[in-house]
Amino acid sequence: MKAAFWLAWRELVNRRSALVAGIALVSVAVALCTATELVSSAREAAVAAQIDHMGPALHLIPAGKTARDLARFDLGSGSFGNDEVERIYRSLSSWIRALEGRLLLRLPLEGRAASLIGIDPSRVISPFKVLGRLGDSDAVIGAELARSLGKEVGNELLIRGSRFRVAAVLPETASVEDLAAFLPLKRLQNLFELDTVNEIRVFPAPGASIEEIVSHLKSAQSQLRVINVHRGEAAEHEMGHTLRQHRRVLYMITALVVALCVFIWSYLNAGERSLEMATVVAIGGTGVTVLSMLVIRAAVVGFLGALLGYFAGASIALAQDLESAVGVAFSWKLLLAMSGGTVLVSILGACPASILSAFRKHVAVLQEW
C-alpha cells in the first residue's frame, strides 16, 4: 500500500496539468452544489425567522393548564426552572432553532388589571428589536395598555414598589400582548421571589417536523402541556421538503456527470500510462498495486476539488446574499458531506477504468514497446 501511495503522489506531482484539470472539473461541480445548498438553506432560515416573528410553533405550559389559561396569563407563579429549560433545549436541539422561556403574570397595575411578561432580552424572538435592548429598569408596553394607563415613552411604571421607565410603546398586534408590559425576566423574578418560568416557546428549525417534536415532548416530559399553534404545515414543512427533494435530484445528476467525467479522465490517463503500469508489474508490483494507485489518485483529486469547490460555492453564496448566508456559509457538516461524497463519487467513477487498466495483460504491453 505504501508503494501505491508513493506512485500516486509521484504521478500527481509529475503530471500537474492533468492534476489541475481534474481538480478544476470536480471543483466546478462541487461549487455548483455548495452554492445551491447554502443559498437555499440561507433563504429557508430567513423565511423561518420571519415566520417565527409571528409567534412560536409550540407553547409549553405547566401540566393541568389549558390554552385558555395561557391566553388569560393564568399559569401560576412558575413551574420550569432554569435547569429544566436547558434540559428541554438539549433534548430538542436537533429539531429546533431557538427556545425561549418566559414568565407570565396577571396583577393590578395602577388600578387596572394588566399582564406582565418577563423576557430574556438576549434570547427573545420578536419583530420588535426594542425588546432585545431591554434594560434592567426598562419596560416596554403594549398599545392598548399604554392607552388605558395614559402612558407614553419616558413615563414611569410602579410595579410592587419598583419603578420602571417606559422605553417603548409597541404597535398594535391584535393579540393579548397589546394589554401586556414586557419586563426583564431576572428583574421580574426578583420582584416576585421566583427563579422559574411558566411558559416555554419553541421555534423549530427549517424543515423540522412539528409532529416529531410534539411526540418527543409527550413521551419524555410528563410535567408539561404542549400547545400546537398550527402555524401552517405547508409553509413550515411541506414546501421546504419539496424544495429539498428537487435539490437532491440536481445533486444526483451532478454526481453522475462528475463520475462520468472522472471515468473518461481516468481512462485516457491510464491509456497514456500503460507502459508505466506494466513496468510497475514487471518489477514486482501486482494488479492490486496498480489499482490502488489509480484509485488513490482519483480520491486525492476528488478531495482537493471538493475543498476548492466548497469555498468557491460559499463565496458565491455570500456574494449573492451576505446577510442570510453568513450564518450558514461555513458548515462543518456540509463540508464533510461534500468532501466525503465527492471522494466516493471520484473513486466510483475511476474504478471501471482503473480495474481494466490494472488487470490487463501487462506482458503484452511491454512486448509491444
mmCIF file of C-alpha atoms in Angstrom:
data_model
loop_
_atom_site.group_PDB
_atom_site.id
_atom_site.type_symbol
_atom_site.label_atom_id
_atom_site.label_comp_id
_atom_site.label_asym_id
_atom_site.label_seq_id
_atom_site.Cartn_x
_atom_site.Cartn_y
_atom_site.Cartn_z
ATOM 1 C CA MET A 1 0.000 0.000 0.000
ATOM 2 C CA LYS A 2 2.929 2.344 0.685
ATOM 3 C CA ALA A 3 4.121 1.795 -2.851
ATOM 4 C CA ALA A 4 0.653 2.654 -4.197
ATOM 5 C CA PHE A 5 0.571 5.906 -2.230
ATOM 6 C CA TRP A 6 4.087 6.830 -3.350
ATOM 7 C CA LEU A 7 3.344 6.070 -7.007
ATOM 8 C CA ALA A 8 0.082 8.008 -6.891
ATOM 9 C CA TRP A 9 1.829 11.002 -5.328
ATOM 10 C CA ARG A 10 4.645 10.917 -7.880
ATOM 11 C CA GLU A 11 2.152 10.721 -10.736
ATOM 12 C CA LEU A 12 0.189 13.718 -9.437
ATOM 13 C CA VAL A 13 3.345 15.787 -8.951
ATOM 14 C CA ASN A 14 4.807 14.936 -12.348
ATOM 15 C CA ARG A 15 1.579 15.412 -14.272
ATOM 16 C CA ARG A 16 0.480 18.756 -12.866
ATOM 17 C CA SER A 17 -1.585 19.743 -15.883
ATOM 18 C CA ALA A 18 -3.699 16.585 -15.506
ATOM 19 C CA LEU A 19 -3.968 17.213 -11.755
ATOM 20 C CA VAL A 20 -5.128 20.804 -12.261
ATOM 21 C CA ALA A 21 -7.631 19.735 -14.925
ATOM 22 C CA GLY A 22 -9.100 17.046 -12.674
ATOM 23 C CA ILE A 23 -9.355 19.343 -9.653
ATOM 24 C CA ALA A 24 -10.930 22.098 -11.749
ATOM 25 C CA LEU A 25 -13.526 19.703 -13.130
ATOM 26 C CA VAL A 26 -14.511 18.435 -9.713
ATOM 27 C CA SER A 27 -14.439 21.861 -8.055
ATOM 28 C CA VAL A 28 -16.855 23.375 -10.569
ATOM 29 C CA ALA A 29 -19.433 20.683 -9.840
ATOM 30 C CA VAL A 30 -18.917 20.950 -6.062
ATOM 31 C CA ALA A 31 -19.139 24.752 -6.212
ATOM 32 C CA LEU A 32 -22.487 24.462 -8.013
ATOM 33 C CA CYS A 33 -23.896 22.068 -5.418
ATOM 34 C CA THR A 34 -22.458 24.012 -2.465
ATOM 35 C CA ALA A 35 -23.742 27.381 -3.663
ATOM 36 C CA THR A 36 -27.186 25.893 -4.344
ATOM 37 C CA GLU A 37 -27.371 24.269 -0.914
ATOM 38 C CA LEU A 38 -26.079 27.281 1.004
ATOM 39 C CA VAL A 39 -28.289 29.814 -0.777
ATOM 40 C CA SER A 40 -31.322 27.573 -0.279
ATOM 41 C CA SER A 41 -30.501 26.967 3.390
ATOM 42 C CA ALA A 42 -29.945 30.676 3.961
ATOM 43 C CA ARG A 43 -33.289 31.567 2.416
ATOM 44 C CA GLU A 44 -35.049 28.829 4.403
ATOM 45 C CA ALA A 45 -33.523 30.221 7.607
ATOM 46 C CA ALA A 46 -34.569 33.769 6.664
ATOM 47 C CA VAL A 47 -38.140 32.688 5.910
ATOM 48 C CA ALA A 48 -38.250 30.644 9.141
ATOM 49 C CA ALA A 49 -37.113 33.705 11.099
ATOM 50 C CA GLN A 50 -39.898 35.771 9.541
ATOM 51 C CA ILE A 51 -42.458 33.082 10.408
ATOM 52 C CA ASP A 52 -41.078 32.916 13.956
ATOM 53 C CA HIS A 53 -41.758 36.637 14.335
ATOM 54 C CA MET A 54 -45.461 35.798 14.096
ATOM 55 C CA GLY A 55 -45.113 33.535 17.130
ATOM 56 C CA PRO A 56 -43.769 30.144 18.214
ATOM 57 C CA ALA A 57 -44.874 26.838 16.748
ATOM 58 C CA LEU A 58 -45.351 25.325 20.204
ATOM 59 C CA HIS A 59 -46.118 26.638 23.673
ATOM 60 C CA LEU A 60 -45.065 24.523 26.655
ATOM 61 C CA ILE A 61 -47.024 25.303 29.817
ATOM 62 C CA PRO A 62 -47.417 23.575 33.195
ATOM 63 C CA ALA A 63 -49.358 20.317 33.241
ATOM 64 C CA GLY A 64 -53.021 20.867 34.068
ATOM 65 C CA LYS A 65 -53.157 24.283 32.413
ATOM 66 C CA THR A 66 -55.015 24.966 29.167
ATOM 67 C CA ALA A 67 -54.803 27.268 26.163
ATOM 68 C CA ARG A 68 -57.440 29.422 27.840
ATOM 69 C CA ASP A 69 -55.210 29.815 30.901
ATOM 70 C CA LEU A 70 -52.344 30.815 28.601
ATOM 71 C CA ALA A 71 -54.478 33.437 26.872
ATOM 72 C CA ARG A 72 -55.545 34.830 30.266
ATOM 73 C CA PHE A 73 -51.980 34.756 31.652
ATOM 74 C CA ASP A 74 -53.270 32.482 34.409
ATOM 75 C CA LEU A 75 -50.423 29.944 34.541
ATOM 76 C CA GLY A 76 -49.438 30.288 38.174
ATOM 77 C CA SER A 77 -46.202 31.639 39.578
ATOM 78 C CA GLY A 78 -43.879 29.331 37.630
ATOM 79 C CA SER A 79 -43.114 25.682 37.024
ATOM 80 C CA PHE A 80 -39.973 25.386 34.879
ATOM 81 C CA GLY A 81 -36.617 26.076 36.477
ATOM 82 C CA ASN A 82 -33.552 27.172 34.523
ATOM 83 C CA ASP A 83 -32.110 23.656 34.625
ATOM 84 C CA GLU A 84 -35.306 22.195 33.210
ATOM 85 C CA VAL A 85 -35.436 24.766 30.402
ATOM 86 C CA GLU A 86 -31.852 23.889 29.451
ATOM 87 C CA ARG A 87 -32.629 20.184 29.612
ATOM 88 C CA ILE A 88 -35.598 20.615 27.270
ATOM 89 C CA TYR A 89 -33.435 22.676 24.926
ATOM 90 C CA ARG A 90 -30.761 19.973 24.803
ATOM 91 C CA SER A 91 -33.309 17.234 24.159
ATOM 92 C CA LEU A 92 -34.784 19.205 21.243
ATOM 93 C CA SER A 93 -31.533 20.657 19.889
ATOM 94 C CA SER A 94 -31.639 18.618 16.664
ATOM 95 C CA TRP A 95 -35.136 19.880 15.820
ATOM 96 C CA ILE A 96 -35.297 23.492 16.942
ATOM 97 C CA ARG A 97 -33.796 26.839 16.004
ATOM 98 C CA ALA A 98 -34.442 28.523 19.342
ATOM 99 C CA LEU A 99 -36.242 28.114 22.633
ATOM 100 C CA GLU A 100 -37.450 30.966 24.843
ATOM 101 C CA GLY A 101 -38.594 30.813 28.449
ATOM 102 C CA ARG A 102 -40.998 33.500 29.704
ATOM 103 C CA LEU A 103 -42.751 34.343 32.963
ATOM 104 C CA LEU A 104 -46.400 35.389 32.540
ATOM 105 C CA LEU A 105 -48.185 37.059 35.434
ATOM 106 C CA ARG A 106 -51.514 38.824 35.907
ATOM 107 C CA LEU A 107 -51.878 41.546 38.559
ATOM 108 C CA PRO A 108 -53.298 45.033 39.162
ATOM 109 C CA LEU A 109 -51.184 47.834 37.708
ATOM 110 C CA GLU A 110 -52.010 51.377 38.768
ATOM 111 C CA GLY A 111 -55.593 50.386 39.485
ATOM 112 C CA ARG A 112 -56.119 48.334 36.312
ATOM 113 C CA ALA A 113 -55.722 44.633 35.597
ATOM 114 C CA ALA A 114 -52.622 44.113 33.486
ATOM 115 C CA SER A 115 -50.426 41.318 32.228
ATOM 116 C CA LEU A 116 -46.677 41.166 32.812
ATOM 117 C CA ILE A 117 -44.315 39.238 30.567
ATOM 118 C CA GLY A 118 -40.807 38.540 31.768
ATOM 119 C CA ILE A 119 -38.403 38.027 28.858
ATOM 120 C CA ASP A 120 -34.688 37.401 28.470
ATOM 121 C CA PRO A 121 -33.566 40.175 26.086
ATOM 122 C CA SER A 122 -30.650 38.053 24.854
ATOM 123 C CA ARG A 123 -32.955 35.213 23.743
ATOM 124 C CA VAL A 124 -36.183 36.930 22.822
ATOM 125 C CA ILE A 125 -37.585 36.324 19.327
ATOM 126 C CA SER A 126 -39.771 39.182 18.195
ATOM 127 C CA PRO A 127 -40.185 41.537 15.236
ATOM 128 C CA PHE A 128 -39.708 44.399 17.703
ATOM 129 C CA LYS A 129 -35.963 44.951 18.152
ATOM 130 C CA VAL A 130 -36.517 47.147 21.197
ATOM 131 C CA LEU A 131 -37.272 44.004 23.241
ATOM 132 C CA GLY A 132 -33.742 42.771 22.585
ATOM 133 C CA ARG A 133 -32.350 46.020 24.041
ATOM 134 C CA LEU A 134 -34.463 45.976 27.196
ATOM 135 C CA GLY A 135 -32.512 47.378 30.149
ATOM 136 C CA ASP A 136 -32.782 46.262 33.752
ATOM 137 C CA SER A 137 -35.070 49.180 34.689
ATOM 138 C CA ASP A 138 -36.930 49.412 31.368
ATOM 139 C CA ALA A 139 -40.425 48.342 30.450
ATOM 140 C CA VAL A 140 -41.998 48.036 27.022
ATOM 141 C CA ILE A 141 -45.783 48.173 26.985
ATOM 142 C CA GLY A 142 -48.451 47.191 24.500
ATOM 143 C CA ALA A 143 -50.517 49.746 22.649
ATOM 144 C CA GLU A 144 -53.797 49.088 24.488
ATOM 145 C CA LEU A 145 -52.172 49.038 27.920
ATOM 146 C CA ALA A 146 -50.431 52.339 27.188
ATOM 147 C CA ARG A 147 -53.739 53.831 26.109
ATOM 148 C CA SER A 148 -55.629 52.613 29.174
ATOM 149 C CA LEU A 149 -52.892 53.784 31.566
ATOM 150 C CA GLY A 150 -52.236 57.027 29.693
ATOM 151 C CA LYS A 151 -48.531 56.216 29.411
ATOM 152 C CA GLU A 152 -46.003 57.411 26.869
ATOM 153 C CA VAL A 153 -42.319 56.777 26.237
ATOM 154 C CA GLY A 154 -40.306 58.158 29.166
ATOM 155 C CA ASN A 155 -43.110 57.817 31.740
ATOM 156 C CA GLU A 156 -42.723 55.604 34.788
ATOM 157 C CA LEU A 157 -44.496 52.426 35.848
ATOM 158 C CA LEU A 158 -44.690 51.444 39.509
ATOM 159 C CA ILE A 159 -44.690 47.671 39.973
ATOM 160 C CA ARG A 160 -44.545 46.256 43.501
ATOM 161 C CA GLY A 161 -42.716 49.322 44.736
ATOM 162 C CA SER A 162 -40.144 49.315 41.915
ATOM 163 C CA ARG A 163 -40.032 51.982 39.232
ATOM 164 C CA PHE A 164 -39.616 51.160 35.542
ATOM 165 C CA ARG A 165 -39.159 53.579 32.682
ATOM 166 C CA VAL A 166 -41.349 53.093 29.624
ATOM 167 C CA ALA A 167 -38.700 52.532 26.935
ATOM 168 C CA ALA A 168 -41.191 51.997 24.097
ATOM 169 C CA VAL A 169 -44.837 51.522 23.246
ATOM 170 C CA LEU A 170 -45.323 48.661 20.810
ATOM 171 C CA PRO A 171 -47.534 48.918 17.725
ATOM 172 C CA GLU A 172 -50.882 47.173 17.838
ATOM 173 C CA THR A 173 -50.660 43.423 17.191
ATOM 174 C CA ALA A 174 -54.327 42.447 17.734
ATOM 175 C CA SER A 175 -53.236 39.965 20.414
ATOM 176 C CA VAL A 176 -53.373 39.723 24.198
ATOM 177 C CA GLU A 177 -49.862 41.226 24.273
ATOM 178 C CA ASP A 178 -51.399 44.606 23.414
ATOM 179 C CA LEU A 179 -52.523 44.641 27.050
ATOM 180 C CA ALA A 180 -49.194 43.492 28.499
ATOM 181 C CA ALA A 181 -45.974 45.030 29.772
ATOM 182 C CA PHE A 182 -42.643 43.421 28.917
ATOM 183 C CA LEU A 183 -40.020 43.426 31.674
ATOM 184 C CA PRO A 184 -36.552 41.878 32.036
ATOM 185 C CA LEU A 185 -37.026 38.286 33.198
ATOM 186 C CA LYS A 186 -34.459 38.410 36.001
ATOM 187 C CA ARG A 187 -35.895 41.638 37.398
ATOM 188 C CA LEU A 188 -39.453 40.295 37.329
ATOM 189 C CA GLN A 189 -38.368 37.059 39.000
ATOM 190 C CA ASN A 190 -36.642 39.047 41.751
ATOM 191 C CA LEU A 191 -39.746 41.151 42.334
ATOM 192 C CA PHE A 192 -41.827 38.033 42.960
ATOM 193 C CA GLU A 193 -39.007 35.984 44.549
ATOM 194 C CA LEU A 194 -39.089 33.357 41.818
ATOM 195 C CA ASP A 195 -36.412 31.530 39.864
ATOM 196 C CA THR A 196 -38.742 29.832 37.376
ATOM 197 C CA VAL A 197 -40.709 30.493 34.195
ATOM 198 C CA ASN A 198 -44.190 29.249 33.316
ATOM 199 C CA GLU A 199 -44.128 29.346 29.513
ATOM 200 C CA ILE A 200 -41.589 27.936 27.065
ATOM 201 C CA ARG A 201 -41.867 28.978 23.414
ATOM 202 C CA VAL A 202 -40.453 26.534 20.846
ATOM 203 C CA PHE A 203 -39.229 27.675 17.425
ATOM 204 C CA PRO A 204 -38.454 24.734 15.098
ATOM 205 C CA ALA A 205 -35.537 24.599 12.694
ATOM 206 C CA PRO A 206 -36.369 24.936 8.976
ATOM 207 C CA GLY A 207 -37.863 21.683 7.743
ATOM 208 C CA ALA A 208 -38.213 20.117 11.205
ATOM 209 C CA SER A 209 -41.312 18.015 11.782
ATOM 210 C CA ILE A 210 -43.648 19.512 14.381
ATOM 211 C CA GLU A 211 -45.245 16.100 14.935
ATOM 212 C CA GLU A 212 -41.873 14.587 15.861
ATOM 213 C CA ILE A 213 -41.181 17.383 18.331
ATOM 214 C CA VAL A 214 -44.630 17.007 19.940
ATOM 215 C CA SER A 215 -44.272 13.221 20.106
ATOM 216 C CA HIS A 216 -40.847 13.500 21.738
ATOM 217 C CA LEU A 217 -42.058 16.033 24.296
ATOM 218 C CA LYS A 218 -45.104 13.978 25.250
ATOM 219 C CA SER A 219 -43.030 10.814 25.677
ATOM 220 C CA ALA A 220 -40.123 12.422 27.543
ATOM 221 C CA GLN A 221 -41.764 15.249 29.501
ATOM 222 C CA SER A 222 -44.778 14.440 31.647
ATOM 223 C CA GLN A 223 -44.861 17.655 33.690
ATOM 224 C CA LEU A 224 -45.904 19.952 30.863
ATOM 225 C CA ARG A 225 -48.713 20.610 28.411
ATOM 226 C CA VAL A 226 -47.879 21.042 24.725
ATOM 227 C CA ILE A 227 -49.974 23.513 22.730
ATOM 228 C CA ASN A 228 -49.533 23.351 18.959
ATOM 229 C CA VAL A 229 -50.252 26.696 17.322
ATOM 230 C CA HIS A 230 -50.575 25.132 13.824
ATOM 231 C CA ARG A 231 -48.803 27.963 12.004
ATOM 232 C CA GLY A 232 -49.228 26.143 8.698
ATOM 233 C CA GLU A 233 -47.579 22.808 7.957
ATOM 234 C CA ALA A 234 -47.446 23.563 4.234
ATOM 235 C CA ALA A 235 -45.468 26.757 4.801
ATOM 236 C CA GLU A 236 -43.218 25.311 7.510
ATOM 237 C CA HIS A 237 -42.504 21.788 6.369
ATOM 238 C CA GLU A 238 -44.035 20.564 3.114
ATOM 239 C CA MET A 239 -42.745 23.371 0.905
ATOM 240 C CA GLY A 240 -39.213 23.089 2.287
ATOM 241 C CA HIS A 241 -39.329 19.296 1.962
ATOM 242 C CA THR A 242 -40.359 19.565 -1.704
ATOM 243 C CA LEU A 243 -37.564 22.032 -2.492
ATOM 244 C CA ARG A 244 -35.024 19.786 -0.764
ATOM 245 C CA GLN A 245 -36.200 16.851 -2.868
ATOM 246 C CA HIS A 246 -35.661 18.921 -6.022
ATOM 247 C CA ARG A 247 -32.156 19.829 -4.868
ATOM 248 C CA ARG A 248 -31.338 16.178 -4.245
ATOM 249 C CA VAL A 249 -32.254 15.391 -7.860
ATOM 250 C CA LEU A 250 -29.870 18.133 -9.001
ATOM 251 C CA TYR A 251 -27.105 16.723 -6.798
ATOM 252 C CA MET A 252 -27.639 13.202 -8.126
ATOM 253 C CA ILE A 253 -27.401 14.403 -11.715
ATOM 254 C CA THR A 254 -24.285 16.414 -10.898
ATOM 255 C CA ALA A 255 -22.716 13.368 -9.182
ATOM 256 C CA LEU A 256 -23.395 11.226 -12.262
ATOM 257 C CA VAL A 257 -21.815 13.849 -14.517
ATOM 258 C CA VAL A 258 -18.746 14.061 -12.250
ATOM 259 C CA ALA A 259 -18.443 10.267 -12.132
ATOM 260 C CA LEU A 260 -18.631 10.083 -15.939
ATOM 261 C CA CYS A 261 -16.022 12.816 -16.359
ATOM 262 C CA VAL A 262 -13.701 11.145 -13.839
ATOM 263 C CA PHE A 263 -14.146 7.849 -15.706
ATOM 264 C CA ILE A 264 -13.175 9.445 -19.033
ATOM 265 C CA TRP A 265 -10.270 11.293 -17.381
ATOM 266 C CA SER A 266 -9.039 8.095 -15.706
ATOM 267 C CA TYR A 267 -9.429 6.034 -18.881
ATOM 268 C CA LEU A 268 -7.450 8.458 -21.017
ATOM 269 C CA ASN A 269 -4.796 8.887 -18.341
ATOM 270 C CA ALA A 270 -4.464 5.138 -17.860
ATOM 271 C CA GLY A 271 -4.096 4.659 -21.620
ATOM 272 C CA GLU A 272 -1.262 7.168 -21.719
ATOM 273 C CA ARG A 273 0.485 5.428 -18.814
ATOM 274 C CA SER A 274 0.052 1.811 -19.839
ATOM 275 C CA LEU A 275 3.816 1.332 -20.167
ATOM 276 C CA GLU A 276 4.441 2.779 -16.676
ATOM 277 C CA MET A 277 1.902 0.442 -15.112
ATOM 278 C CA ALA A 278 3.294 -2.533 -16.997
ATOM 279 C CA THR A 279 6.746 -1.623 -15.713
ATOM 280 C CA VAL A 280 5.424 -1.473 -12.112
ATOM 281 C CA VAL A 281 4.098 -5.021 -12.510
ATOM 282 C CA ALA A 282 7.334 -6.174 -14.154
ATOM 283 C CA ILE A 283 9.471 -5.035 -11.206
ATOM 284 C CA GLY A 284 7.360 -6.852 -8.643
ATOM 285 C CA GLY A 285 4.123 -4.938 -8.347
ATOM 286 C CA THR A 286 0.695 -6.521 -8.717
ATOM 287 C CA GLY A 287 -2.575 -5.579 -10.318
ATOM 288 C CA VAL A 288 -3.829 -4.595 -6.862
ATOM 289 C CA THR A 289 -0.886 -2.189 -6.518
ATOM 290 C CA VAL A 290 -1.767 -0.544 -9.829
ATOM 291 C CA LEU A 291 -5.469 -0.431 -8.946
ATOM 292 C CA SER A 292 -4.720 1.113 -5.543
ATOM 293 C CA MET A 293 -2.503 3.744 -7.170
ATOM 294 C CA LEU A 294 -5.206 4.767 -9.654
ATOM 295 C CA VAL A 295 -7.959 4.817 -7.005
ATOM 296 C CA ILE A 296 -5.829 6.834 -4.571
ATOM 297 C CA ARG A 297 -5.073 9.342 -7.305
ATOM 298 C CA ALA A 298 -8.801 9.759 -8.032
ATOM 299 C CA ALA A 299 -9.559 10.141 -4.301
ATOM 300 C CA VAL A 300 -6.915 12.861 -3.902
ATOM 301 C CA VAL A 301 -8.252 14.744 -6.919
ATOM 302 C CA GLY A 302 -11.788 14.427 -5.565
ATOM 303 C CA PHE A 303 -10.801 15.646 -2.107
ATOM 304 C CA LEU A 304 -8.828 18.665 -3.330
ATOM 305 C CA GLY A 305 -11.557 19.527 -5.817
ATOM 306 C CA ALA A 306 -14.174 19.295 -3.064
ATOM 307 C CA LEU A 307 -12.268 21.698 -0.804
ATOM 308 C CA LEU A 308 -11.726 24.217 -3.584
ATOM 309 C CA GLY A 309 -15.308 23.856 -4.794
ATOM 310 C CA TYR A 310 -16.780 24.254 -1.311
ATOM 311 C CA PHE A 311 -15.014 27.534 -0.643
ATOM 312 C CA ALA A 312 -15.853 28.758 -4.149
ATOM 313 C CA GLY A 313 -19.522 27.877 -3.597
ATOM 314 C CA ALA A 314 -19.532 29.538 -0.165
ATOM 315 C CA SER A 315 -18.073 32.682 -1.712
ATOM 316 C CA ILE A 316 -20.795 32.681 -4.370
ATOM 317 C CA ALA A 317 -23.491 32.290 -1.709
ATOM 318 C CA LEU A 318 -22.037 35.132 0.377
ATOM 319 C CA ALA A 319 -21.796 37.381 -2.667
ATOM 320 C CA GLN A 320 -25.409 36.691 -3.586
ATOM 321 C CA ASP A 321 -26.994 37.163 -0.152
ATOM 322 C CA LEU A 322 -24.458 38.125 2.516
ATOM 323 C CA GLU A 323 -26.915 38.776 5.346
ATOM 324 C CA SER A 324 -28.741 35.462 5.014
ATOM 325 C CA ALA A 325 -25.794 33.251 4.023
ATOM 326 C CA VAL A 326 -23.250 34.414 6.608
ATOM 327 C CA GLY A 327 -24.840 32.217 9.277
ATOM 328 C CA VAL A 328 -24.680 29.007 7.230
ATOM 329 C CA ALA A 329 -21.748 29.546 4.849
ATOM 330 C CA PHE A 330 -19.133 27.688 6.881
ATOM 331 C CA SER A 331 -20.751 24.457 7.982
ATOM 332 C CA TRP A 332 -18.503 21.569 9.011
ATOM 333 C CA LYS A 333 -21.375 19.175 8.402
ATOM 334 C CA LEU A 334 -21.837 20.328 4.814
ATOM 335 C CA LEU A 335 -18.081 20.477 4.193
ATOM 336 C CA LEU A 336 -17.629 16.895 5.406
ATOM 337 C CA ALA A 337 -20.632 15.730 3.390
ATOM 338 C CA MET A 338 -19.354 17.405 0.227
ATOM 339 C CA SER A 339 -15.797 16.127 0.726
ATOM 340 C CA GLY A 340 -16.822 12.571 1.558
ATOM 341 C CA GLY A 341 -19.415 12.423 -1.209
ATOM 342 C CA THR A 342 -17.034 13.808 -3.815
ATOM 343 C CA VAL A 343 -14.246 11.390 -2.860
ATOM 344 C CA LEU A 344 -16.702 8.485 -3.084
ATOM 345 C CA VAL A 345 -18.035 9.628 -6.482
ATOM 346 C CA SER A 346 -14.471 10.095 -7.768
ATOM 347 C CA ILE A 347 -13.497 6.585 -6.652
ATOM 348 C CA LEU A 348 -16.612 5.046 -8.182
ATOM 349 C CA GLY A 349 -16.033 6.944 -11.411
ATOM 350 C CA ALA A 350 -12.382 5.872 -11.602
ATOM 351 C CA CYS A 351 -12.912 2.211 -10.631
ATOM 352 C CA PRO A 352 -14.094 0.790 -14.003
ATOM 353 C CA ALA A 353 -11.200 2.265 -15.994
ATOM 354 C CA SER A 354 -8.758 1.506 -13.175
ATOM 355 C CA ILE A 355 -9.798 -2.151 -12.983
ATOM 356 C CA LEU A 356 -9.446 -2.551 -16.762
ATOM 357 C CA SER A 357 -6.007 -0.946 -16.657
ATOM 358 C CA ALA A 358 -4.769 -2.755 -13.549
ATOM 359 C CA PHE A 359 -5.586 -6.270 -14.690
ATOM 360 C CA ARG A 360 -4.788 -6.080 -18.385
ATOM 361 C CA LYS A 361 -2.017 -8.245 -19.875
ATOM 362 C CA HIS A 362 0.969 -6.102 -18.938
ATOM 363 C CA VAL A 363 3.447 -8.508 -20.595
ATOM 364 C CA ALA A 364 1.814 -7.852 -23.947
ATOM 365 C CA VAL A 365 2.145 -4.104 -23.380
ATOM 366 C CA LEU A 366 5.876 -4.458 -22.727
ATOM 367 C CA GLN A 367 6.304 -6.657 -25.812
ATOM 368 C CA GLU A 368 4.588 -4.038 -27.985
ATOM 369 C CA TRP A 369 7.055 -1.428 -26.752
#
